[in-house]
Short mmCIF file of C-alpha atoms in Angstrom, two decimals:
data_model
loop_
_atom_site.label_atom_id
_atom_site.label_comp_id
_atom_site.label_asym_id
_atom_site.label_seq_id
_atom_site.Cartn_x
_atom_site.Cartn_y
_atom_site.Cartn_z
CA MET A 1 0.00 0.00 0.00
CA SER A 2 2.83 2.40 0.87
CA ALA A 3 4.66 1.65 -2.38
CA GLN A 4 1.48 2.22 -4.36
CA CYS A 5 0.87 5.45 -2.48
CA CYS A 6 4.41 6.70 -3.13
CA ALA A 7 4.12 5.86 -6.80
CA GLY A 8 0.81 7.70 -7.03
CA GLN A 9 2.12 10.81 -5.29
CA LEU A 10 5.25 10.76 -7.46
CA ALA A 11 3.04 10.66 -10.55
CA CYS A 12 1.06 13.55 -9.09
CA CYS A 13 4.14 15.70 -8.38
CA CYS A 14 6.03 14.97 -11.60
CA GLY A 15 3.27 13.97 -13.99
CA THR A 16 -0.35 14.54 -14.93
CA ALA A 17 -1.96 12.14 -12.43
CA GLY A 18 -4.38 13.60 -9.91
CA CYS A 19 -3.38 13.80 -6.24
CA SER A 20 -5.21 11.47 -3.88
CA LEU A 21 -5.43 10.52 -0.20
CA CYS A 22 -3.17 7.56 0.57
CA CYS A 23 -5.12 6.12 3.48
CA GLY A 24 -7.46 3.33 2.40
CA CYS A 25 -10.17 4.48 4.81
CA CYS A 26 -10.17 7.97 3.28
CA PRO A 27 -12.82 8.72 0.64
CA LYS A 28 -12.06 9.28 -3.00
CA VAL A 29 -11.39 12.88 -3.94
CA ARG A 30 -12.26 14.85 -7.03
CA GLN A 31 -9.44 16.04 -9.24
CA SER A 32 -11.00 19.51 -9.48
CA ARG A 33 -10.87 19.85 -5.68
CA THR A 34 -7.34 18.52 -5.22
CA THR A 35 -6.10 20.90 -7.92
CA ARG A 36 -7.59 23.91 -6.18
CA PHE A 37 -6.26 22.65 -2.85
CA MET A 38 -2.71 22.44 -4.21
CA TYR A 39 -2.82 25.98 -5.61
CA ALA A 40 -4.24 27.16 -2.28
CA LEU A 41 -1.38 25.41 -0.49
CA PHE A 42 1.17 27.26 -2.66
CA PHE A 43 -0.66 30.49 -1.83
CA ILE A 44 -0.55 29.76 1.92
CA LEU A 45 3.19 29.07 1.79
CA VAL A 46 3.92 32.43 0.15
CA VAL A 47 1.58 34.33 2.48
CA PHE A 48 3.25 32.71 5.48
CA LEU A 49 6.64 33.74 4.08
CA CYS A 50 5.39 37.32 3.66
CA CYS A 51 4.19 37.42 7.27
CA MET A 52 7.62 36.27 8.47
CA MET A 53 9.30 38.92 6.33
CA MET A 54 7.16 41.57 8.03
CA SER A 55 8.04 40.36 11.53
CA PRO A 56 11.02 42.03 13.25
CA THR A 57 10.76 39.37 15.96
CA VAL A 58 11.35 36.56 13.46
CA ALA A 59 14.26 38.46 11.89
CA LYS A 60 15.84 38.93 15.31
CA GLN A 61 15.45 35.26 16.23
CA VAL A 62 16.96 34.14 12.91
CA LYS A 63 19.93 36.48 13.37
CA GLU A 64 20.60 35.21 16.88
CA HIS A 65 20.23 31.46 16.34
CA ILE A 66 21.54 30.78 12.82
CA PRO A 67 25.35 30.45 12.73
CA PHE A 68 27.34 32.41 10.14
CA PHE A 69 24.23 34.48 9.44
CA GLU A 70 26.09 37.65 8.53
CA ASP A 71 28.50 35.78 6.27
CA PHE A 72 25.54 34.17 4.51
CA CYS A 73 23.85 37.57 4.01
CA LYS A 74 27.01 39.08 2.56
CA GLY A 75 27.47 36.05 0.31
CA ILE A 76 24.07 36.48 -1.34
CA LYS A 77 24.49 40.30 -1.40
CA ALA A 78 21.41 40.90 0.75
CA GLY A 79 23.12 43.35 3.11
CA ASP A 80 25.05 42.87 6.32
CA THR A 81 21.98 41.55 8.18
CA CYS A 82 19.86 40.49 5.19
CA GLU A 83 17.87 43.72 5.39
CA LYS A 84 16.90 43.30 1.72
CA LEU A 85 15.06 40.09 2.60
CA VAL A 86 12.75 41.64 5.21
CA GLY A 87 10.35 44.55 5.34
CA TYR A 88 7.72 45.82 2.94
CA SER A 89 10.05 45.88 -0.08
CA ALA A 90 10.75 42.14 0.28
CA VAL A 91 7.01 41.42 0.52
CA TYR A 92 6.43 43.48 -2.63
CA ARG A 93 9.01 41.40 -4.52
CA VAL A 94 7.73 38.03 -3.29
CA CYS A 95 4.12 38.93 -4.09
CA PHE A 96 5.24 40.14 -7.50
CA GLY A 97 6.65 36.69 -8.20
CA MET A 98 3.46 34.99 -6.98
CA ALA A 99 1.29 37.33 -9.07
CA CYS A 100 3.41 36.57 -12.14
CA PHE A 101 3.02 32.84 -11.43
CA PHE A 102 -0.78 33.03 -11.45
CA PHE A 103 -0.76 35.43 -14.42
CA VAL A 104 1.24 32.95 -16.51
CA PHE A 105 -1.20 30.14 -15.70
CA CYS A 106 -4.12 32.46 -16.38
CA LEU A 107 -2.80 32.89 -19.92
CA ILE A 108 -1.97 29.20 -20.34
CA THR A 109 -5.46 28.05 -19.34
CA LEU A 110 -7.48 30.42 -21.53
CA LYS A 111 -10.41 28.75 -23.32
CA ILE A 112 -9.96 25.31 -21.71
CA ASN A 113 -13.26 23.41 -21.57
CA THR A 114 -12.16 19.89 -20.60
CA SER A 115 -9.31 18.29 -18.67
CA LYS A 116 -8.11 16.16 -21.59
CA GLY A 117 -5.88 18.68 -23.36
CA CYS A 118 -2.19 19.31 -22.83
CA ARG A 119 -2.74 22.68 -21.17
CA ALA A 120 -5.30 21.15 -18.81
CA HIS A 121 -2.74 18.51 -17.81
CA ILE A 122 -0.28 21.29 -16.98
CA HIS A 123 -2.93 22.97 -14.85
CA ASN A 124 -3.84 19.77 -12.96
CA GLY A 125 -0.40 18.18 -12.54
CA PHE A 126 3.39 18.66 -12.39
CA TRP A 127 3.18 20.12 -8.88
CA PHE A 128 6.87 19.70 -8.07
CA PHE A 129 7.90 21.69 -11.14
CA LYS A 130 5.27 24.32 -10.38
CA LEU A 131 6.70 24.73 -6.90
CA LEU A 132 10.15 25.23 -8.41
CA LEU A 133 8.73 27.76 -10.87
CA LEU A 134 6.98 29.68 -8.08
CA GLY A 135 10.18 29.76 -6.04
CA ALA A 136 12.19 30.92 -9.04
CA MET A 137 9.75 33.73 -9.80
CA CYS A 138 9.69 34.95 -6.20
CA SER A 139 13.49 34.81 -5.99
CA GLY A 140 13.98 36.43 -9.39
CA ALA A 141 11.99 39.49 -8.30
CA PHE A 142 14.89 40.43 -6.00
CA PHE A 143 17.14 40.92 -9.05
CA ILE A 144 14.89 43.40 -10.87
CA PRO A 145 16.98 46.50 -11.73
CA ASP A 146 16.00 49.98 -10.53
CA GLN A 147 14.25 48.69 -7.44
CA GLU A 148 13.00 52.11 -6.32
CA THR A 149 11.04 52.72 -9.50
CA PHE A 150 9.74 49.16 -9.50
CA LEU A 151 8.48 49.38 -5.91
CA ASN A 152 6.73 52.71 -6.49
CA ALA A 153 4.99 51.48 -9.65
CA TRP A 154 4.14 48.06 -8.19
CA ARG A 155 2.56 49.71 -5.14
CA TYR A 156 -0.11 51.37 -7.31
CA VAL A 157 -0.66 48.18 -9.28
CA GLY A 158 -1.15 46.34 -5.99
CA ALA A 159 -3.63 48.95 -4.75
CA VAL A 160 -5.72 48.67 -7.92
CA GLY A 161 -5.63 44.86 -7.82
CA GLY A 162 -6.48 44.82 -4.12
CA PHE A 163 -9.53 47.02 -4.63
CA ILE A 164 -10.67 44.88 -7.57
CA PHE A 165 -10.39 41.80 -5.35
CA ILE A 166 -12.52 43.51 -2.70
CA GLY A 167 -15.03 44.51 -5.40
CA ILE A 168 -15.37 40.95 -6.65
CA GLN A 169 -16.06 39.69 -3.15
CA LEU A 170 -18.68 42.38 -2.58
CA LEU A 171 -20.39 41.48 -5.86
CA LEU A 172 -20.47 37.83 -4.85
CA ILE A 173 -21.88 38.66 -1.41
CA VAL A 174 -24.75 40.55 -3.04
CA GLU A 175 -25.22 37.69 -5.52
CA PHE A 176 -25.20 35.19 -2.65
CA ALA A 177 -27.96 37.11 -0.86
CA HIS A 178 -30.20 37.11 -3.95
CA LYS A 179 -29.45 33.46 -4.70
CA TRP A 180 -30.33 32.40 -1.16
CA ASN A 181 -33.69 34.16 -1.22
CA LYS A 182 -34.55 32.94 -4.72
CA ASN A 183 -33.73 29.33 -3.89
CA TRP A 184 -35.73 29.18 -0.67
CA THR A 185 -38.62 31.13 -2.19
CA ALA A 186 -38.84 28.53 -4.96
CA GLY A 187 -39.59 25.91 -2.31
CA THR A 188 -42.68 27.73 -1.03
CA ALA A 189 -44.62 26.61 -4.11
CA THR A 190 -44.57 22.97 -2.93
CA ASN A 191 -43.96 23.23 0.81
CA LYS A 192 -45.20 26.08 3.00
CA LEU A 193 -42.57 25.28 5.64
CA TRP A 194 -40.08 27.23 3.53
CA TYR A 195 -41.99 30.38 4.57
CA ALA A 196 -41.17 29.56 8.18
CA SER A 197 -37.51 29.02 7.29
CA LEU A 198 -37.36 32.35 5.47
CA SER A 199 -38.99 34.17 8.38
CA LEU A 200 -36.77 32.53 11.00
CA VAL A 201 -33.50 33.22 9.19
CA THR A 202 -34.56 36.80 8.43
CA LEU A 203 -35.40 37.39 12.08
CA ILE A 204 -32.06 35.93 13.20
CA MET A 205 -30.06 38.11 10.80
CA TYR A 206 -31.85 41.31 11.78
CA SER A 207 -31.37 40.38 15.44
CA ILE A 208 -27.63 39.94 14.83
CA ALA A 209 -27.37 43.24 12.95
CA THR A 210 -29.34 45.18 15.56
CA GLY A 211 -27.57 43.53 18.48
CA GLY A 212 -24.19 44.17 16.90
CA LEU A 213 -24.88 47.88 16.45
CA ILE A 214 -26.13 48.15 20.04
CA LEU A 215 -23.04 46.38 21.43
CA MET A 216 -20.75 48.62 19.40
CA ALA A 217 -22.61 51.66 20.71
CA VAL A 218 -21.99 50.39 24.25
CA PHE A 219 -18.32 49.47 23.89
CA TYR A 220 -17.04 51.91 21.25
CA THR A 221 -18.73 55.10 22.44
CA GLN A 222 -18.82 57.07 25.67
CA LYS A 223 -21.12 59.70 27.08
CA ASP A 224 -18.55 62.43 26.47
CA GLY A 225 -16.51 62.18 23.28
CA CYS A 226 -16.24 59.48 20.61
CA MET A 227 -18.38 61.64 18.33
CA ASP A 228 -16.93 60.12 15.14
CA ASN A 229 -17.85 56.60 16.33
CA LYS A 230 -21.37 57.76 17.18
CA ILE A 231 -21.82 59.31 13.74
CA LEU A 232 -20.44 56.21 12.06
CA LEU A 233 -22.80 53.87 13.92
CA GLY A 234 -25.75 56.16 13.24
CA VAL A 235 -25.00 56.36 9.53
CA HIS A 236 -24.58 52.59 9.17
CA GLY A 237 -27.74 51.93 11.15
CA GLY A 238 -29.55 54.29 8.81
CA LEU A 239 -28.12 52.51 5.77
CA CYS A 240 -29.41 49.16 7.07
CA LEU A 241 -32.86 50.69 7.53
CA LEU A 242 -32.71 52.26 4.07
CA ILE A 243 -31.90 49.05 2.18
CA SER A 244 -34.61 47.21 4.12
CA MET A 245 -37.25 49.79 3.19
CA VAL A 246 -36.18 49.85 -0.46
CA ALA A 247 -36.21 46.03 -0.69
CA ILE A 248 -39.90 45.80 0.29
CA SER A 249 -41.08 48.98 -1.43
CA PRO A 250 -43.96 48.42 -3.90
CA CYS A 251 -42.07 49.79 -6.91
CA VAL A 252 -39.20 47.34 -6.36
CA GLN A 253 -41.57 44.45 -5.65
CA ASN A 254 -43.40 45.01 -8.93
CA ARG A 255 -40.20 44.55 -10.95
CA GLN A 256 -38.48 42.02 -8.64
CA PRO A 257 -40.97 39.78 -6.83
CA HIS A 258 -38.09 37.76 -5.34
CA SER A 259 -36.72 40.79 -3.51
CA GLY A 260 -37.32 40.67 0.22
CA LEU A 261 -36.00 41.13 3.73
CA LEU A 262 -33.77 38.06 3.62
CA GLN A 263 -31.31 39.74 1.27
CA SER A 264 -31.37 43.06 3.10
CA GLY A 265 -30.94 41.22 6.42
CA LEU A 266 -27.84 39.44 5.15
CA ILE A 267 -26.38 42.69 3.79
CA SER A 268 -27.17 44.39 7.12
CA CYS A 269 -25.23 41.67 8.95
CA TYR A 270 -22.28 42.16 6.63
CA VAL A 271 -22.43 45.94 7.11
CA THR A 272 -22.43 45.37 10.88
CA TYR A 273 -19.41 43.07 10.59
CA LEU A 274 -17.48 45.58 8.47
CA THR A 275 -18.37 48.35 10.92
CA PHE A 276 -17.05 46.31 13.83
CA SER A 277 -13.92 45.36 11.86
CA ALA A 278 -13.30 49.00 10.96
CA LEU A 279 -13.76 50.24 14.54
CA SER A 280 -11.40 47.49 15.73
CA SER A 281 -8.81 48.59 13.15
CA LYS A 282 -9.08 52.25 14.05
CA PRO A 283 -6.12 53.70 15.97
CA ALA A 284 -6.99 54.24 19.60
CA ASP A 285 -7.74 57.75 20.84
CA VAL A 286 -5.50 58.81 23.74
CA VAL A 287 -6.40 61.74 26.03
CA LEU A 288 -5.13 63.12 29.33
CA ASP A 289 -7.25 62.49 32.41
CA GLU A 290 -7.57 64.80 35.42
CA HIS A 291 -4.34 63.36 36.85
CA GLY A 292 -2.34 64.05 33.69
CA LYS A 293 -2.09 60.41 32.64
CA ASN A 294 -2.69 59.08 29.14
CA VAL A 295 -6.00 57.26 28.90
CA THR A 296 -7.27 55.30 25.91
CA ILE A 297 -10.91 56.00 25.08
CA CYS A 298 -13.50 54.74 22.57
CA VAL A 299 -12.32 51.12 22.81
CA PRO A 300 -13.61 48.21 24.93
CA ASP A 301 -11.98 47.96 28.34
CA PHE A 302 -11.46 44.21 28.03
CA GLY A 303 -9.49 44.79 24.82
CA GLN A 304 -6.51 46.08 26.76
CA ASP A 305 -5.86 42.68 28.35
CA LEU A 306 -6.32 40.84 25.07
CA TYR A 307 -3.75 42.95 23.28
CA ARG A 308 -1.04 42.37 25.88
CA ASP A 309 -0.10 39.04 24.36
CA GLU A 310 1.14 40.29 21.00
CA ASN A 311 2.18 36.83 19.81
CA LEU A 312 -1.32 35.44 20.41
CA VAL A 313 -3.02 38.35 18.64
CA THR A 314 -0.57 38.25 15.74
CA GLY A 315 -0.87 34.49 15.26
CA LEU A 316 -4.65 34.41 15.53
CA GLY A 317 -5.06 37.47 13.32
CA THR A 318 -2.75 36.08 10.65
CA PHE A 319 -4.61 32.77 10.65
CA LEU A 320 -7.98 34.52 10.26
CA LEU A 321 -6.60 36.73 7.49
CA ILE A 322 -5.36 33.75 5.46
CA ALA A 323 -8.55 31.78 6.13
CA CYS A 324 -10.82 34.61 4.98
CA ILE A 325 -8.81 35.23 1.81
CA LEU A 326 -8.73 31.53 0.93
CA TYR A 327 -12.47 31.21 1.53
CA SER A 328 -13.09 34.18 -0.74
CA CYS A 329 -10.84 32.79 -3.46
CA LEU A 330 -12.21 29.25 -3.45
CA THR A 331 -15.89 30.21 -3.21
CA SER A 332 -15.63 32.89 -5.88
CA THR A 333 -14.07 30.52 -8.41
CA THR A 334 -16.98 28.10 -8.65
CA ARG A 335 -18.82 27.91 -11.94
CA SER A 336 -21.98 29.51 -10.53
CA SER A 337 -20.05 32.43 -9.04
CA SER A 338 -18.08 33.14 -12.21
CA ASP A 339 -21.31 32.96 -14.21
CA ALA A 340 -22.95 35.38 -11.79
CA LEU A 341 -20.16 37.94 -12.29
CA GLN A 342 -20.86 37.74 -16.02
CA GLY A 343 -24.60 38.21 -15.50
CA ARG A 344 -25.64 34.60 -16.22
CA TYR A 345 -28.09 33.06 -13.77
CA ALA A 346 -30.14 29.91 -13.63
CA ALA A 347 -33.79 30.29 -14.59
CA PRO A 348 -36.09 30.66 -11.54
CA GLU A 349 -38.25 27.76 -12.66
CA LEU A 350 -35.21 25.46 -12.56
CA GLU A 351 -34.45 26.25 -8.92
CA VAL A 352 -34.74 23.35 -6.47
CA ALA A 353 -35.01 24.51 -2.86
CA ARG A 354 -32.28 23.05 -0.61
CA CYS A 355 -30.99 23.93 2.83
CA CYS A 356 -27.40 23.76 1.52
CA PHE A 357 -28.21 25.55 -1.72
CA CYS A 358 -24.55 26.47 -2.33
CA PHE A 359 -23.78 22.88 -3.33
CA GLY A 360 -25.03 20.91 -6.28
CA PRO A 361 -27.79 18.33 -6.11
CA ASP A 362 -26.98 15.19 -4.20
CA GLY A 363 -27.22 12.92 -7.22
CA GLU A 364 -24.31 14.38 -9.14
CA GLU A 365 -21.54 13.06 -6.91
CA THR A 366 -23.16 9.64 -6.52
CA GLU A 367 -23.27 9.10 -10.24
CA GLU A 368 -19.64 10.08 -10.68
CA GLN A 369 -18.54 7.82 -7.84
CA GLN A 370 -20.33 4.87 -9.44
CA ASN A 371 -18.48 5.48 -12.70
CA VAL A 372 -15.08 5.17 -10.97
CA LYS A 373 -15.98 2.54 -8.36
CA GLU A 374 -13.17 0.20 -9.47
CA GLY A 375 -10.77 2.92 -10.57
CA PRO A 376 -8.05 4.89 -8.75
CA ARG A 377 -8.67 6.95 -5.63
CA VAL A 378 -9.19 10.08 -7.73
CA ILE A 379 -12.50 11.02 -9.34
CA TYR A 380 -11.73 12.59 -12.70
CA ASP A 381 -14.82 14.80 -12.76
CA GLU A 382 -13.84 17.06 -15.65
CA LYS A 383 -13.66 14.67 -18.60
CA LYS A 384 -16.75 16.13 -20.26
CA ALA A 385 -16.48 19.73 -19.03
CA THR A 386 -14.54 21.74 -16.46
CA VAL A 387 -16.17 22.23 -13.07
CA TYR A 388 -14.80 25.76 -12.73
CA SER A 389 -13.19 28.33 -15.01
CA TYR A 390 -9.43 27.75 -15.04
CA PRO A 391 -8.34 31.26 -16.17
CA TYR A 392 -10.77 32.97 -13.80
CA PHE A 393 -9.47 30.80 -10.95
CA HIS A 394 -5.90 31.99 -11.55
CA PHE A 395 -7.05 35.58 -12.08
CA VAL A 396 -8.73 35.62 -8.66
CA PHE A 397 -5.59 34.25 -7.01
CA LEU A 398 -3.55 36.91 -8.85
CA LEU A 399 -5.78 39.59 -7.34
CA ALA A 400 -5.58 37.85 -3.96
CA SER A 401 -1.78 38.05 -4.17
CA LEU A 402 -2.02 41.82 -4.62
CA TYR A 403 -4.56 42.10 -1.82
CA VAL A 404 -2.27 40.17 0.54
CA MET A 405 0.66 42.38 -0.44
CA MET A 406 -1.24 45.58 0.35
CA THR A 407 -2.87 44.24 3.51
CA VAL A 408 0.28 42.80 5.11
CA THR A 409 2.23 46.00 4.35
CA ASN A 410 -0.54 48.17 5.83
CA TRP A 411 -1.65 49.59 2.46
CA PHE A 412 -0.26 53.12 2.14
CA HIS A 413 1.43 53.23 5.55
CA TYR A 414 4.02 50.67 4.49
CA GLU A 415 7.25 52.20 5.80
CA SER A 416 6.50 51.60 9.49
CA ALA A 417 4.45 48.44 8.99
CA SER A 418 5.16 45.18 10.81
CA ILE A 419 3.09 42.08 11.40
CA GLU A 420 3.22 42.60 15.20
CA THR A 421 1.57 46.03 14.97
CA PHE A 422 -0.70 45.15 12.05
CA PHE A 423 -3.67 44.31 14.30
CA SER A 424 -3.25 47.25 16.66
CA GLY A 425 -4.93 49.78 14.37
CA SER A 426 -4.27 51.69 11.18
CA TRP A 427 -6.12 54.50 9.41
CA SER A 428 -5.43 52.90 6.02
CA ILE A 429 -7.15 49.65 6.99
CA PHE A 430 -9.97 51.59 8.67
CA TRP A 431 -10.81 53.55 5.52
CA VAL A 432 -10.46 50.52 3.26
CA LYS A 433 -13.06 48.68 5.36
CA MET A 434 -15.29 51.73 5.46
CA ALA A 435 -15.13 52.06 1.69
CA SER A 436 -15.91 48.34 1.35
CA CYS A 437 -18.97 48.76 3.57
CA TRP A 438 -20.35 51.70 1.60
CA MET A 439 -19.60 50.01 -1.72
CA CYS A 440 -21.48 46.89 -0.61
CA VAL A 441 -24.57 48.97 0.23
CA LEU A 442 -24.38 50.80 -3.11
CA LEU A 443 -24.06 47.56 -5.07
CA TYR A 444 -27.06 46.04 -3.33
CA LEU A 445 -29.12 49.19 -3.85
CA TRP A 446 -28.17 49.16 -7.52
CA THR A 447 -29.47 45.61 -7.94
CA LEU A 448 -32.78 46.84 -6.52
CA VAL A 449 -33.22 50.09 -8.45
CA ALA A 450 -31.50 49.15 -11.72
CA PRO A 451 -34.67 47.59 -13.21
CA LEU A 452 -36.51 50.84 -12.39
CA CYS A 453 -33.84 53.07 -13.93
CA CYS A 454 -33.48 50.92 -17.07
CA PRO A 455 -36.92 49.39 -17.70
CA SER A 456 -36.04 48.32 -21.23
CA ARG A 457 -33.23 46.02 -20.05
CA GLN A 458 -33.70 42.55 -18.64
CA PHE A 459 -32.23 42.04 -15.16
CA SER A 460 -32.06 38.65 -13.46
CA VAL A 461 -30.86 37.97 -9.92
#
């Protein structure tokens, strides 16, 4: 069994065979999923490297515990203490190499419809050589001439790509809200219990949004002061009320019968989350009390104890950052999500109500598993057609590379950025999250009023 497993993994790393789970008790895996997992693993490795490059603590530990460190740094011409391999400039170069890696594969995989062609084999296999190529591209970025000009130009490219990545995720959140409501509403024609499900979930989401705003008003405001936080919470509460009223207005209901409070409730929850995330990322306000001591205001009192353990906050925050980005990348590269971004939706009459409506019908996987019952431990599920768009998959990871680059280096406050102080507050991150929140509300409002503004066009959500 071990020899067979080693042979299979060798064929996966150096050939076109799909990667599988060696353990006999493990289920068979789809090739489309293992491929996306491997690219995600490459992405995690580079992001982890970027986080270490932005950590002065890691750099200090490496300098103290690795023998002949200075001689090694001088040998590779990285400075006396390898200062060229740490800091925001090093992260820019590494992310440039990762972005180039995904850009090359985005071009290679254009117009691939099945997994039988040569280019599809390159996309789904040869993982060892891809790892070498990724390492070569990240390393080669350190030898680009005229580094100052490159870093200045690449910073603006990264900002544009990062904002596009945020925009795609906001579009998919709005699309997810409409899809959820449309799928569950389709079930009410045959089973009235779906009405109860819609009502219950809507009530829960509005309870979360309202409770979140109340808790933020308690912990992030004070009787005297914190006026900007009070205004911010009031404006966002008003926006949640606005989108709810527009969603159930008669003029919108006439053009979009599927519009309802479920979508607006979900968007309100997301607005509440972004508001909390922005307030948490805001630099703390420090004032002098009556005794002349510095006092931090407009932040929760219990937050002071949590932030004392910088290693815990940094580790947990980095993990959540990578997890959220990976979730966004992998969910936005499904066939339904890529079709939604291009304005193609399934017909309402073809909708089948399901609790887990994000996944396909249960019968699809069973049929494929029966076809490969006696075959290898990999389900080759793309022989007839690809499950997801290959070039769009790599394009999203390219944008994610730029988003990681800008986020880890604190966007436009890059010179003093470090991973230890990343989660302590930054105006750049605060305004990015605020802009994301307002853009999400505008996109959702546009999906509601667009049929009214352009009555001659056909809109489907």
